[in-house]
Amino acid sequence: MQTFLFFLLAALGEISGCYAFWAWLRLGHTILWIIPGILALIIFAFALTKVDASNAGRVYAAYGGFYILSSLFWLWLAEGVKPDKWDLLGVTFSLVQEGVNSVRV
């Protein structure tokens, strides 16, 4: 449960932080958008270091599928674009592959 919460915090930090830069550079918002963007990206990095794992690469790999799923929620809730069947197929494939990799010894 603790890993899930850190992944959730990391996803929120990464997506909102990157979106702040997107808003500045692509949507024409003021440069001040990068201030919360930087803070959010710091939260992202900090949250991933709190996941109990011996190797950073394993944490990043496990987080990958969670990030994709979170990005689709962001797309839908924050940007008002409903994910299509290809988005859902992609996240399903990612999560299934992640699950298969996690049971390998």
PDB file of N, CA and C in Angstrom:
ATOM      1  N   MET A   1       0.818  -1.196   0.000  1.00  0.00           N
ATOM      2  CA  MET A   1       0.000   0.000   0.000  1.00  0.00           C
ATOM      3  C   MET A   1       0.865   1.265   0.000  1.00  0.00           C
ATOM      4  N   GLN A   2       1.978   1.215   0.725  1.00  0.00           N
ATOM      5  CA  GLN A   2       2.868   2.363   0.781  1.00  0.00           C
ATOM      6  C   GLN A   2       3.479   2.635  -0.600  1.00  0.00           C
ATOM      7  N   THR A   3       3.861   1.582  -1.311  1.00  0.00           N
ATOM      8  CA  THR A   3       4.411   1.751  -2.655  1.00  0.00           C
ATOM      9  C   THR A   3       3.384   2.407  -3.565  1.00  0.00           C
ATOM     10  N   PHE A   4       2.145   1.955  -3.483  1.00  0.00           N
ATOM     11  CA  PHE A   4       1.078   2.538  -4.292  1.00  0.00           C
ATOM     12  C   PHE A   4       0.958   4.036  -4.034  1.00  0.00           C
ATOM     13  N   LEU A   5       1.001   4.444  -2.773  1.00  0.00           N
ATOM     14  CA  LEU A   5       0.870   5.864  -2.437  1.00  0.00           C
ATOM     15  C   LEU A   5       2.048   6.681  -2.966  1.00  0.00           C
ATOM     16  N   PHE A   6       3.260   6.117  -2.875  1.00  0.00           N
ATOM     17  CA  PHE A   6       4.418   6.829  -3.414  1.00  0.00           C
ATOM     18  C   PHE A   6       4.355   6.904  -4.935  1.00  0.00           C
ATOM     19  N   PHE A   7       3.884   5.842  -5.581  1.00  0.00           N
ATOM     20  CA  PHE A   7       3.710   5.885  -7.036  1.00  0.00           C
ATOM     21  C   PHE A   7       2.660   6.924  -7.420  1.00  0.00           C
ATOM     22  N   LEU A   8       1.599   7.009  -6.659  1.00  0.00           N
ATOM     23  CA  LEU A   8       0.552   7.989  -6.931  1.00  0.00           C
ATOM     24  C   LEU A   8       1.103   9.410  -6.779  1.00  0.00           C
ATOM     25  N   LEU A   9       1.843   9.646  -5.711  1.00  0.00           N
ATOM     26  CA  LEU A   9       2.457  10.952  -5.496  1.00  0.00           C
ATOM     27  C   LEU A   9       3.463  11.269  -6.608  1.00  0.00           C
ATOM     28  N   ALA A  10       4.255  10.272  -6.992  1.00  0.00           N
ATOM     29  CA  ALA A  10       5.232  10.473  -8.067  1.00  0.00           C
ATOM     30  C   ALA A  10       4.535  10.810  -9.381  1.00  0.00           C
ATOM     31  N   ALA A  11       3.482  10.087  -9.694  1.00  0.00           N
ATOM     32  CA  ALA A  11       2.767  10.331 -10.946  1.00  0.00           C
ATOM     33  C   ALA A  11       2.157  11.730 -10.960  1.00  0.00           C
ATOM     34  N   LEU A  12       1.549  12.113  -9.863  1.00  0.00           N
ATOM     35  CA  LEU A  12       0.964  13.446  -9.787  1.00  0.00           C
ATOM     36  C   LEU A  12       2.047  14.517  -9.937  1.00  0.00           C
ATOM     37  N   GLY A  13       3.179  14.313  -9.277  1.00  0.00           N
ATOM     38  CA  GLY A  13       4.284  15.260  -9.383  1.00  0.00           C
ATOM     39  C   GLY A  13       4.861  15.328 -10.787  1.00  0.00           C
ATOM     40  N   GLU A  14       5.084  14.175 -11.395  1.00  0.00           N
ATOM     41  CA  GLU A  14       5.683  14.151 -12.728  1.00  0.00           C
ATOM     42  C   GLU A  14       4.749  14.739 -13.777  1.00  0.00           C
ATOM     43  N   ILE A  15       3.513  14.310 -13.757  1.00  0.00           N
ATOM     44  CA  ILE A  15       2.579  14.763 -14.788  1.00  0.00           C
ATOM     45  C   ILE A  15       2.270  16.252 -14.637  1.00  0.00           C
ATOM     46  N   SER A  16       1.999  16.691 -13.415  1.00  0.00           N
ATOM     47  CA  SER A  16       1.678  18.111 -13.230  1.00  0.00           C
ATOM     48  C   SER A  16       2.911  18.987 -13.467  1.00  0.00           C
ATOM     49  N   GLY A  17       4.084  18.504 -13.075  1.00  0.00           N
ATOM     50  CA  GLY A  17       5.304  19.269 -13.315  1.00  0.00           C
ATOM     51  C   GLY A  17       5.605  19.435 -14.796  1.00  0.00           C
ATOM     52  N   CYS A  18       5.481  18.354 -15.526  1.00  0.00           N
ATOM     53  CA  CYS A  18       5.713  18.429 -16.974  1.00  0.00           C
ATOM     54  C   CYS A  18       4.623  19.245 -17.658  1.00  0.00           C
ATOM     55  N   TYR A  19       3.397  19.120 -17.166  1.00  0.00           N
ATOM     56  CA  TYR A  19       2.304  19.906 -17.747  1.00  0.00           C
ATOM     57  C   TYR A  19       2.537  21.406 -17.550  1.00  0.00           C
ATOM     58  N   ALA A  20       3.107  21.786 -16.420  1.00  0.00           N
ATOM     59  CA  ALA A  20       3.392  23.200 -16.181  1.00  0.00           C
ATOM     60  C   ALA A  20       4.349  23.742 -17.241  1.00  0.00           C
ATOM     61  N   PHE A  21       5.352  22.959 -17.595  1.00  0.00           N
ATOM     62  CA  PHE A  21       6.270  23.383 -18.654  1.00  0.00           C
ATOM     63  C   PHE A  21       5.563  23.393 -20.002  1.00  0.00           C
ATOM     64  N   TRP A  22       4.695  22.421 -20.247  1.00  0.00           N
ATOM     65  CA  TRP A  22       3.890  22.367 -21.479  1.00  0.00           C
ATOM     66  C   TRP A  22       3.033  23.635 -21.576  1.00  0.00           C
ATOM     67  N   ALA A  23       2.396  23.991 -20.459  1.00  0.00           N
ATOM     68  CA  ALA A  23       1.530  25.177 -20.445  1.00  0.00           C
ATOM     69  C   ALA A  23       2.326  26.440 -20.768  1.00  0.00           C
ATOM     70  N   TRP A  24       3.540  26.514 -20.252  1.00  0.00           N
ATOM     71  CA  TRP A  24       4.379  27.679 -20.522  1.00  0.00           C
ATOM     72  C   TRP A  24       4.842  27.698 -21.983  1.00  0.00           C
ATOM     73  N   LEU A  25       5.416  26.596 -22.442  1.00  0.00           N
ATOM     74  CA  LEU A  25       6.052  26.570 -23.759  1.00  0.00           C
ATOM     75  C   LEU A  25       5.084  26.347 -24.925  1.00  0.00           C
ATOM     76  N   ARG A  26       4.017  25.598 -24.695  1.00  0.00           N
ATOM     77  CA  ARG A  26       3.124  25.261 -25.803  1.00  0.00           C
ATOM     78  C   ARG A  26       1.787  25.988 -25.770  1.00  0.00           C
ATOM     79  N   LEU A  27       1.352  26.376 -24.569  1.00  0.00           N
ATOM     80  CA  LEU A  27       0.042  27.023 -24.452  1.00  0.00           C
ATOM     81  C   LEU A  27       0.142  28.531 -24.246  1.00  0.00           C
ATOM     82  N   GLY A  28       1.379  29.028 -24.163  1.00  0.00           N
ATOM     83  CA  GLY A  28       1.583  30.465 -24.059  1.00  0.00           C
ATOM     84  C   GLY A  28       1.329  31.069 -22.688  1.00  0.00           C
ATOM     85  N   HIS A  29       1.319  30.249 -21.647  1.00  0.00           N
ATOM     86  CA  HIS A  29       1.151  30.792 -20.296  1.00  0.00           C
ATOM     87  C   HIS A  29       2.452  31.459 -19.848  1.00  0.00           C
ATOM     88  N   THR A  30       2.355  32.251 -18.810  1.00  0.00           N
ATOM     89  CA  THR A  30       3.508  32.973 -18.286  1.00  0.00           C
ATOM     90  C   THR A  30       4.620  32.021 -17.818  1.00  0.00           C
ATOM     91  N   ILE A  31       5.835  32.511 -17.849  1.00  0.00           N
ATOM     92  CA  ILE A  31       6.992  31.727 -17.410  1.00  0.00           C
ATOM     93  C   ILE A  31       6.879  31.344 -15.933  1.00  0.00           C
ATOM     94  N   LEU A  32       6.049  32.043 -15.187  1.00  0.00           N
ATOM     95  CA  LEU A  32       5.870  31.725 -13.769  1.00  0.00           C
ATOM     96  C   LEU A  32       5.295  30.327 -13.554  1.00  0.00           C
ATOM     97  N   TRP A  33       4.730  29.727 -14.589  1.00  0.00           N
ATOM     98  CA  TRP A  33       4.226  28.351 -14.488  1.00  0.00           C
ATOM     99  C   TRP A  33       5.340  27.360 -14.175  1.00  0.00           C
ATOM    100  N   ILE A  34       6.591  27.706 -14.484  1.00  0.00           N
ATOM    101  CA  ILE A  34       7.662  26.736 -14.212  1.00  0.00           C
ATOM    102  C   ILE A  34       7.981  26.623 -12.721  1.00  0.00           C
ATOM    103  N   ILE A  35       7.602  27.605 -11.934  1.00  0.00           N
ATOM    104  CA  ILE A  35       7.878  27.519 -10.488  1.00  0.00           C
ATOM    105  C   ILE A  35       7.129  26.342  -9.867  1.00  0.00           C
ATOM    106  N   PRO A  36       5.804  26.254  -9.989  1.00  0.00           N
ATOM    107  CA  PRO A  36       5.148  25.049  -9.462  1.00  0.00           C
ATOM    108  C   PRO A  36       5.564  23.795 -10.219  1.00  0.00           C
ATOM    109  N   GLY A  37       5.944  23.962 -11.495  1.00  0.00           N
ATOM    110  CA  GLY A  37       6.410  22.816 -12.269  1.00  0.00           C
ATOM    111  C   GLY A  37       7.672  22.205 -11.676  1.00  0.00           C
ATOM    112  N   ILE A  38       8.607  23.044 -11.323  1.00  0.00           N
ATOM    113  CA  ILE A  38       9.854  22.568 -10.712  1.00  0.00           C
ATOM    114  C   ILE A  38       9.577  21.916  -9.361  1.00  0.00           C
ATOM    115  N   LEU A  39       8.731  22.548  -8.562  1.00  0.00           N
ATOM    116  CA  LEU A  39       8.389  21.973  -7.256  1.00  0.00           C
ATOM    117  C   LEU A  39       7.715  20.603  -7.423  1.00  0.00           C
ATOM    118  N   ALA A  40       6.834  20.491  -8.388  1.00  0.00           N
ATOM    119  CA  ALA A  40       6.160  19.216  -8.630  1.00  0.00           C
ATOM    120  C   ALA A  40       7.152  18.141  -9.079  1.00  0.00           C
ATOM    121  N   LEU A  41       8.125  18.505  -9.901  1.00  0.00           N
ATOM    122  CA  LEU A  41       9.124  17.534 -10.349  1.00  0.00           C
ATOM    123  C   LEU A  41      10.055  17.117  -9.208  1.00  0.00           C
ATOM    124  N   ILE A  42      10.302  17.999  -8.272  1.00  0.00           N
ATOM    125  CA  ILE A  42      11.071  17.635  -7.076  1.00  0.00           C
ATOM    126  C   ILE A  42      10.282  16.613  -6.253  1.00  0.00           C
ATOM    127  N   ILE A  43       8.985  16.835  -6.100  1.00  0.00           N
ATOM    128  CA  ILE A  43       8.129  15.880  -5.382  1.00  0.00           C
ATOM    129  C   ILE A  43       8.150  14.525  -6.077  1.00  0.00           C
ATOM    130  N   PHE A  44       8.078  14.532  -7.402  1.00  0.00           N
ATOM    131  CA  PHE A  44       8.154  13.287  -8.182  1.00  0.00           C
ATOM    132  C   PHE A  44       9.430  12.514  -7.858  1.00  0.00           C
ATOM    133  N   ALA A  45      10.565  13.185  -7.953  1.00  0.00           N
ATOM    134  CA  ALA A  45      11.843  12.510  -7.712  1.00  0.00           C
ATOM    135  C   ALA A  45      11.939  12.012  -6.277  1.00  0.00           C
ATOM    136  N   PHE A  46      11.509  12.817  -5.344  1.00  0.00           N
ATOM    137  CA  PHE A  46      11.547  12.433  -3.939  1.00  0.00           C
ATOM    138  C   PHE A  46      10.678  11.206  -3.675  1.00  0.00           C
ATOM    139  N   ALA A  47       9.469  11.195  -4.238  1.00  0.00           N
ATOM    140  CA  ALA A  47       8.539  10.086  -4.005  1.00  0.00           C
ATOM    141  C   ALA A  47       9.113   8.762  -4.512  1.00  0.00           C
ATOM    142  N   LEU A  48       9.766   8.782  -5.670  1.00  0.00           N
ATOM    143  CA  LEU A  48      10.324   7.521  -6.182  1.00  0.00           C
ATOM    144  C   LEU A  48      11.460   6.994  -5.313  1.00  0.00           C
ATOM    145  N   THR A  49      12.182   7.891  -4.637  1.00  0.00           N
ATOM    146  CA  THR A  49      13.259   7.412  -3.764  1.00  0.00           C
ATOM    147  C   THR A  49      12.718   6.740  -2.507  1.00  0.00           C
ATOM    148  N   LYS A  50      11.448   6.941  -2.213  1.00  0.00           N
ATOM    149  CA  LYS A  50      10.842   6.360  -1.018  1.00  0.00           C
ATOM    150  C   LYS A  50      10.308   4.942  -1.234  1.00  0.00           C
ATOM    151  N   VAL A  51      10.289   4.485  -2.479  1.00  0.00           N
ATOM    152  CA  VAL A  51       9.834   3.124  -2.763  1.00  0.00           C
ATOM    153  C   VAL A  51      10.928   2.163  -2.343  1.00  0.00           C
ATOM    154  N   ASP A  52      10.555   1.146  -1.581  1.00  0.00           N
ATOM    155  CA  ASP A  52      11.509   0.182  -1.054  1.00  0.00           C
ATOM    156  C   ASP A  52      11.963  -0.777  -2.153  1.00  0.00           C
ATOM    157  N   ALA A  53      13.146  -0.540  -2.677  1.00  0.00           N
ATOM    158  CA  ALA A  53      13.733  -1.400  -3.714  1.00  0.00           C
ATOM    159  C   ALA A  53      15.248  -1.236  -3.655  1.00  0.00           C
ATOM    160  N   SER A  54      15.933  -2.271  -4.065  1.00  0.00           N
ATOM    161  CA  SER A  54      17.389  -2.228  -3.998  1.00  0.00           C
ATOM    162  C   SER A  54      18.015  -1.520  -5.205  1.00  0.00           C
ATOM    163  N   ASN A  55      17.272  -1.399  -6.309  1.00  0.00           N
ATOM    164  CA  ASN A  55      17.813  -0.797  -7.519  1.00  0.00           C
ATOM    165  C   ASN A  55      16.854   0.250  -8.072  1.00  0.00           C
ATOM    166  N   ALA A  56      17.384   1.385  -8.457  1.00  0.00           N
ATOM    167  CA  ALA A  56      16.552   2.461  -9.008  1.00  0.00           C
ATOM    168  C   ALA A  56      15.845   2.011 -10.283  1.00  0.00           C
ATOM    169  N   GLY A  57      16.544   1.259 -11.126  1.00  0.00           N
ATOM    170  CA  GLY A  57      15.957   0.806 -12.387  1.00  0.00           C
ATOM    171  C   GLY A  57      14.704  -0.030 -12.192  1.00  0.00           C
ATOM    172  N   ARG A  58      14.684  -0.841 -11.146  1.00  0.00           N
ATOM    173  CA  ARG A  58      13.493  -1.654 -10.862  1.00  0.00           C
ATOM    174  C   ARG A  58      12.316  -0.773 -10.452  1.00  0.00           C
ATOM    175  N   VAL A  59      12.601   0.261  -9.688  1.00  0.00           N
ATOM    176  CA  VAL A  59      11.534   1.181  -9.288  1.00  0.00           C
ATOM    177  C   VAL A  59      10.975   1.875 -10.524  1.00  0.00           C
ATOM    178  N   TYR A  60      11.864   2.359 -11.402  1.00  0.00           N
ATOM    179  CA  TYR A  60      11.408   3.055 -12.605  1.00  0.00           C
ATOM    180  C   TYR A  60      10.592   2.127 -13.500  1.00  0.00           C
ATOM    181  N   ALA A  61      11.025   0.895 -13.624  1.00  0.00           N
ATOM    182  CA  ALA A  61      10.306  -0.066 -14.465  1.00  0.00           C
ATOM    183  C   ALA A  61       8.927  -0.368 -13.896  1.00  0.00           C
ATOM    184  N   ALA A  62       8.850  -0.568 -12.598  1.00  0.00           N
ATOM    185  CA  ALA A  62       7.560  -0.855 -11.962  1.00  0.00           C
ATOM    186  C   ALA A  62       6.637   0.357 -12.045  1.00  0.00           C
ATOM    187  N   TYR A  63       7.200   1.529 -11.950  1.00  0.00           N
ATOM    188  CA  TYR A  63       6.423   2.760 -12.007  1.00  0.00           C
ATOM    189  C   TYR A  63       5.876   3.032 -13.410  1.00  0.00           C
ATOM    190  N   GLY A  64       6.522   2.495 -14.426  1.00  0.00           N
ATOM    191  CA  GLY A  64       6.169   2.791 -15.818  1.00  0.00           C
ATOM    192  C   GLY A  64       4.699   2.586 -16.150  1.00  0.00           C
ATOM    193  N   GLY A  65       4.172   1.419 -15.840  1.00  0.00           N
ATOM    194  CA  GLY A  65       2.770   1.140 -16.138  1.00  0.00           C
ATOM    195  C   GLY A  65       1.836   2.038 -15.350  1.00  0.00           C
ATOM    196  N   PHE A  66       2.184   2.295 -14.110  1.00  0.00           N
ATOM    197  CA  PHE A  66       1.390   3.181 -13.262  1.00  0.00           C
ATOM    198  C   PHE A  66       1.378   4.592 -13.843  1.00  0.00           C
ATOM    199  N   TYR A  67       2.522   5.030 -14.359  1.00  0.00           N
ATOM    200  CA  TYR A  67       2.617   6.352 -14.974  1.00  0.00           C
ATOM    201  C   TYR A  67       1.712   6.457 -16.202  1.00  0.00           C
ATOM    202  N   ILE A  68       1.723   5.430 -17.028  1.00  0.00           N
ATOM    203  CA  ILE A  68       0.891   5.458 -18.237  1.00  0.00           C
ATOM    204  C   ILE A  68      -0.586   5.558 -17.854  1.00  0.00           C
ATOM    205  N   LEU A  69      -1.010   4.763 -16.888  1.00  0.00           N
ATOM    206  CA  LEU A  69      -2.395   4.807 -16.426  1.00  0.00           C
ATOM    207  C   LEU A  69      -2.734   6.192 -15.858  1.00  0.00           C
ATOM    208  N   SER A  70      -1.851   6.738 -15.062  1.00  0.00           N
ATOM    209  CA  SER A  70      -2.066   8.065 -14.476  1.00  0.00           C
ATOM    210  C   SER A  70      -2.133   9.142 -15.557  1.00  0.00           C
ATOM    211  N   SER A  71      -1.324   9.004 -16.591  1.00  0.00           N
ATOM    212  CA  SER A  71      -1.343   9.975 -17.691  1.00  0.00           C
ATOM    213  C   SER A  71      -2.686   9.978 -18.405  1.00  0.00           C
ATOM    214  N   LEU A  72      -3.283   8.807 -18.541  1.00  0.00           N
ATOM    215  CA  LEU A  72      -4.594   8.744 -19.186  1.00  0.00           C
ATOM    216  C   LEU A  72      -5.670   9.385 -18.317  1.00  0.00           C
ATOM    217  N   PHE A  73      -5.557   9.207 -17.000  1.00  0.00           N
ATOM    218  CA  PHE A  73      -6.486   9.897 -16.107  1.00  0.00           C
ATOM    219  C   PHE A  73      -6.302  11.409 -16.222  1.00  0.00           C
ATOM    220  N   TRP A  74      -5.057  11.865 -16.284  1.00  0.00           N
ATOM    221  CA  TRP A  74      -4.783  13.298 -16.436  1.00  0.00           C
ATOM    222  C   TRP A  74      -5.391  13.802 -17.743  1.00  0.00           C
ATOM    223  N   LEU A  75      -5.180  13.058 -18.808  1.00  0.00           N
ATOM    224  CA  LEU A  75      -5.731  13.428 -20.113  1.00  0.00           C
ATOM    225  C   LEU A  75      -7.234  13.638 -20.014  1.00  0.00           C
ATOM    226  N   TRP A  76      -7.890  12.724 -19.322  1.00  0.00           N
ATOM    227  CA  TRP A  76      -9.339  12.754 -19.214  1.00  0.00           C
ATOM    228  C   TRP A  76      -9.824  13.835 -18.244  1.00  0.00           C
ATOM    229  N   LEU A  77      -9.260  13.874 -17.026  1.00  0.00           N
ATOM    230  CA  LEU A  77      -9.756  14.776 -15.987  1.00  0.00           C
ATOM    231  C   LEU A  77      -9.254  16.218 -16.131  1.00  0.00           C
ATOM    232  N   ALA A  78      -7.990  16.392 -16.456  1.00  0.00           N
ATOM    233  CA  ALA A  78      -7.421  17.743 -16.503  1.00  0.00           C
ATOM    234  C   ALA A  78      -7.557  18.395 -17.880  1.00  0.00           C
ATOM    235  N   GLU A  79      -7.479  17.573 -18.939  1.00  0.00           N
ATOM    236  CA  GLU A  79      -7.517  18.143 -20.278  1.00  0.00           C
ATOM    237  C   GLU A  79      -8.842  17.905 -20.997  1.00  0.00           C
ATOM    238  N   GLY A  80      -9.717  17.115 -20.386  1.00  0.00           N
ATOM    239  CA  GLY A  80     -11.043  16.903 -20.955  1.00  0.00           C
ATOM    240  C   GLY A  80     -11.092  16.035 -22.200  1.00  0.00           C
ATOM    241  N   VAL A  81     -10.055  15.216 -22.409  1.00  0.00           N
ATOM    242  CA  VAL A  81     -10.020  14.325 -23.569  1.00  0.00           C
ATOM    243  C   VAL A  81     -10.184  12.896 -23.086  1.00  0.00           C
ATOM    244  N   LYS A  82     -11.251  12.255 -23.527  1.00  0.00           N
ATOM    245  CA  LYS A  82     -11.506  10.883 -23.104  1.00  0.00           C
ATOM    246  C   LYS A  82     -10.550   9.937 -23.836  1.00  0.00           C
ATOM    247  N   PRO A  83      -9.858   9.063 -23.089  1.00  0.00           N
ATOM    248  CA  PRO A  83      -8.960   8.101 -23.744  1.00  0.00           C
ATOM    249  C   PRO A  83      -9.738   7.218 -24.718  1.00  0.00           C
ATOM    250  N   ASP A  84      -9.093   6.900 -25.843  1.00  0.00           N
ATOM    251  CA  ASP A  84      -9.749   6.045 -26.824  1.00  0.00           C
ATOM    252  C   ASP A  84      -9.334   4.593 -26.623  1.00  0.00           C
ATOM    253  N   LYS A  85      -9.826   3.716 -27.481  1.00  0.00           N
ATOM    254  CA  LYS A  85      -9.557   2.291 -27.322  1.00  0.00           C
ATOM    255  C   LYS A  85      -8.070   1.972 -27.436  1.00  0.00           C
ATOM    256  N   TRP A  86      -7.342   2.753 -28.222  1.00  0.00           N
ATOM    257  CA  TRP A  86      -5.908   2.500 -28.381  1.00  0.00           C
ATOM    258  C   TRP A  86      -5.144   2.903 -27.122  1.00  0.00           C
ATOM    259  N   ASP A  87      -5.578   3.974 -26.495  1.00  0.00           N
ATOM    260  CA  ASP A  87      -4.977   4.365 -25.212  1.00  0.00           C
ATOM    261  C   ASP A  87      -5.185   3.258 -24.183  1.00  0.00           C
ATOM    262  N   LEU A  88      -6.410   2.763 -24.120  1.00  0.00           N
ATOM    263  CA  LEU A  88      -6.745   1.722 -23.142  1.00  0.00           C
ATOM    264  C   LEU A  88      -6.023   0.416 -23.455  1.00  0.00           C
ATOM    265  N   LEU A  89      -5.895   0.091 -24.729  1.00  0.00           N
ATOM    266  CA  LEU A  89      -5.155  -1.109 -25.113  1.00  0.00           C
ATOM    267  C   LEU A  89      -3.685  -0.973 -24.712  1.00  0.00           C
ATOM    268  N   GLY A  90      -3.111   0.196 -24.951  1.00  0.00           N
ATOM    269  CA  GLY A  90      -1.708   0.418 -24.603  1.00  0.00           C
ATOM    270  C   GLY A  90      -1.444   0.298 -23.113  1.00  0.00           C
ATOM    271  N   VAL A  91      -2.302   0.911 -22.297  1.00  0.00           N
ATOM    272  CA  VAL A  91      -2.098   0.834 -20.850  1.00  0.00           C
ATOM    273  C   VAL A  91      -2.337  -0.591 -20.358  1.00  0.00           C
ATOM    274  N   THR A  92      -3.285  -1.290 -20.945  1.00  0.00           N
ATOM    275  CA  THR A  92      -3.526  -2.678 -20.560  1.00  0.00           C
ATOM    276  C   THR A  92      -2.308  -3.533 -20.866  1.00  0.00           C
ATOM    277  N   PHE A  93      -1.753  -3.376 -22.055  1.00  0.00           N
ATOM    278  CA  PHE A  93      -0.552  -4.123 -22.430  1.00  0.00           C
ATOM    279  C   PHE A  93       0.589  -3.827 -21.472  1.00  0.00           C
ATOM    280  N   SER A  94       0.764  -2.559 -21.151  1.00  0.00           N
ATOM    281  CA  SER A  94       1.846  -2.162 -20.247  1.00  0.00           C
ATOM    282  C   SER A  94       1.680  -2.785 -18.866  1.00  0.00           C
ATOM    283  N   LEU A  95       0.468  -2.742 -18.335  1.00  0.00           N
ATOM    284  CA  LEU A  95       0.231  -3.288 -17.000  1.00  0.00           C
ATOM    285  C   LEU A  95       0.340  -4.804 -16.981  1.00  0.00           C
ATOM    286  N   VAL A  96      -0.128  -5.470 -18.039  1.00  0.00           N
ATOM    287  CA  VAL A  96       0.003  -6.934 -18.114  1.00  0.00           C
ATOM    288  C   VAL A  96       1.478  -7.311 -18.207  1.00  0.00           C
ATOM    289  N   GLN A  97       2.222  -6.624 -19.062  1.00  0.00           N
ATOM    290  CA  GLN A  97       3.653  -6.897 -19.204  1.00  0.00           C
ATOM    291  C   GLN A  97       4.380  -6.657 -17.889  1.00  0.00           C
ATOM    292  N   GLU A  98       4.002  -5.598 -17.201  1.00  0.00           N
ATOM    293  CA  GLU A  98       4.611  -5.296 -15.899  1.00  0.00           C
ATOM    294  C   GLU A  98       4.319  -6.412 -14.912  1.00  0.00           C
ATOM    295  N   GLY A  99       3.091  -6.906 -14.930  1.00  0.00           N
ATOM    296  CA  GLY A  99       2.712  -8.006 -14.045  1.00  0.00           C
ATOM    297  C   GLY A  99       3.476  -9.270 -14.344  1.00  0.00           C
ATOM    298  N   VAL A 100       3.650  -9.569 -15.630  1.00  0.00           N
ATOM    299  CA  VAL A 100       4.421 -10.758 -16.036  1.00  0.00           C
ATOM    300  C   VAL A 100       5.859 -10.636 -15.572  1.00  0.00           C
ATOM    301  N   ASN A 101       6.441  -9.467 -15.756  1.00  0.00           N
ATOM    302  CA  ASN A 101       7.831  -9.263 -15.338  1.00  0.00           C
ATOM    303  C   ASN A 101       7.996  -9.345 -13.823  1.00  0.00           C
ATOM    304  N   SER A 102       6.982  -8.943 -13.075  1.00  0.00           N
ATOM    305  CA  SER A 102       7.104  -8.948 -11.618  1.00  0.00           C
ATOM    306  C   SER A 102       7.042 -10.351 -11.036  1.00  0.00           C
ATOM    307  N   VAL A 103       6.475 -11.321 -11.756  1.00  0.00           N
ATOM    308  CA  VAL A 103       6.411 -12.678 -11.226  1.00  0.00           C
ATOM    309  C   VAL A 103       7.579 -13.529 -11.686  1.00  0.00           C
ATOM    310  N   ARG A 104       8.391 -13.034 -12.589  1.00  0.00           N
ATOM    311  CA  ARG A 104       9.587 -13.769 -12.997  1.00  0.00           C
ATOM    312  C   ARG A 104      10.593 -13.784 -11.869  1.00  0.00           C
ATOM    313  N   VAL A 105      11.268 -14.898 -11.728  1.00  0.00           N
ATOM    314  CA  VAL A 105      12.252 -15.013 -10.647  1.00  0.00           C
ATOM    315  C   VAL A 105      13.639 -14.918 -11.189  1.00  0.00           C
TER     316      VAL A 105
END
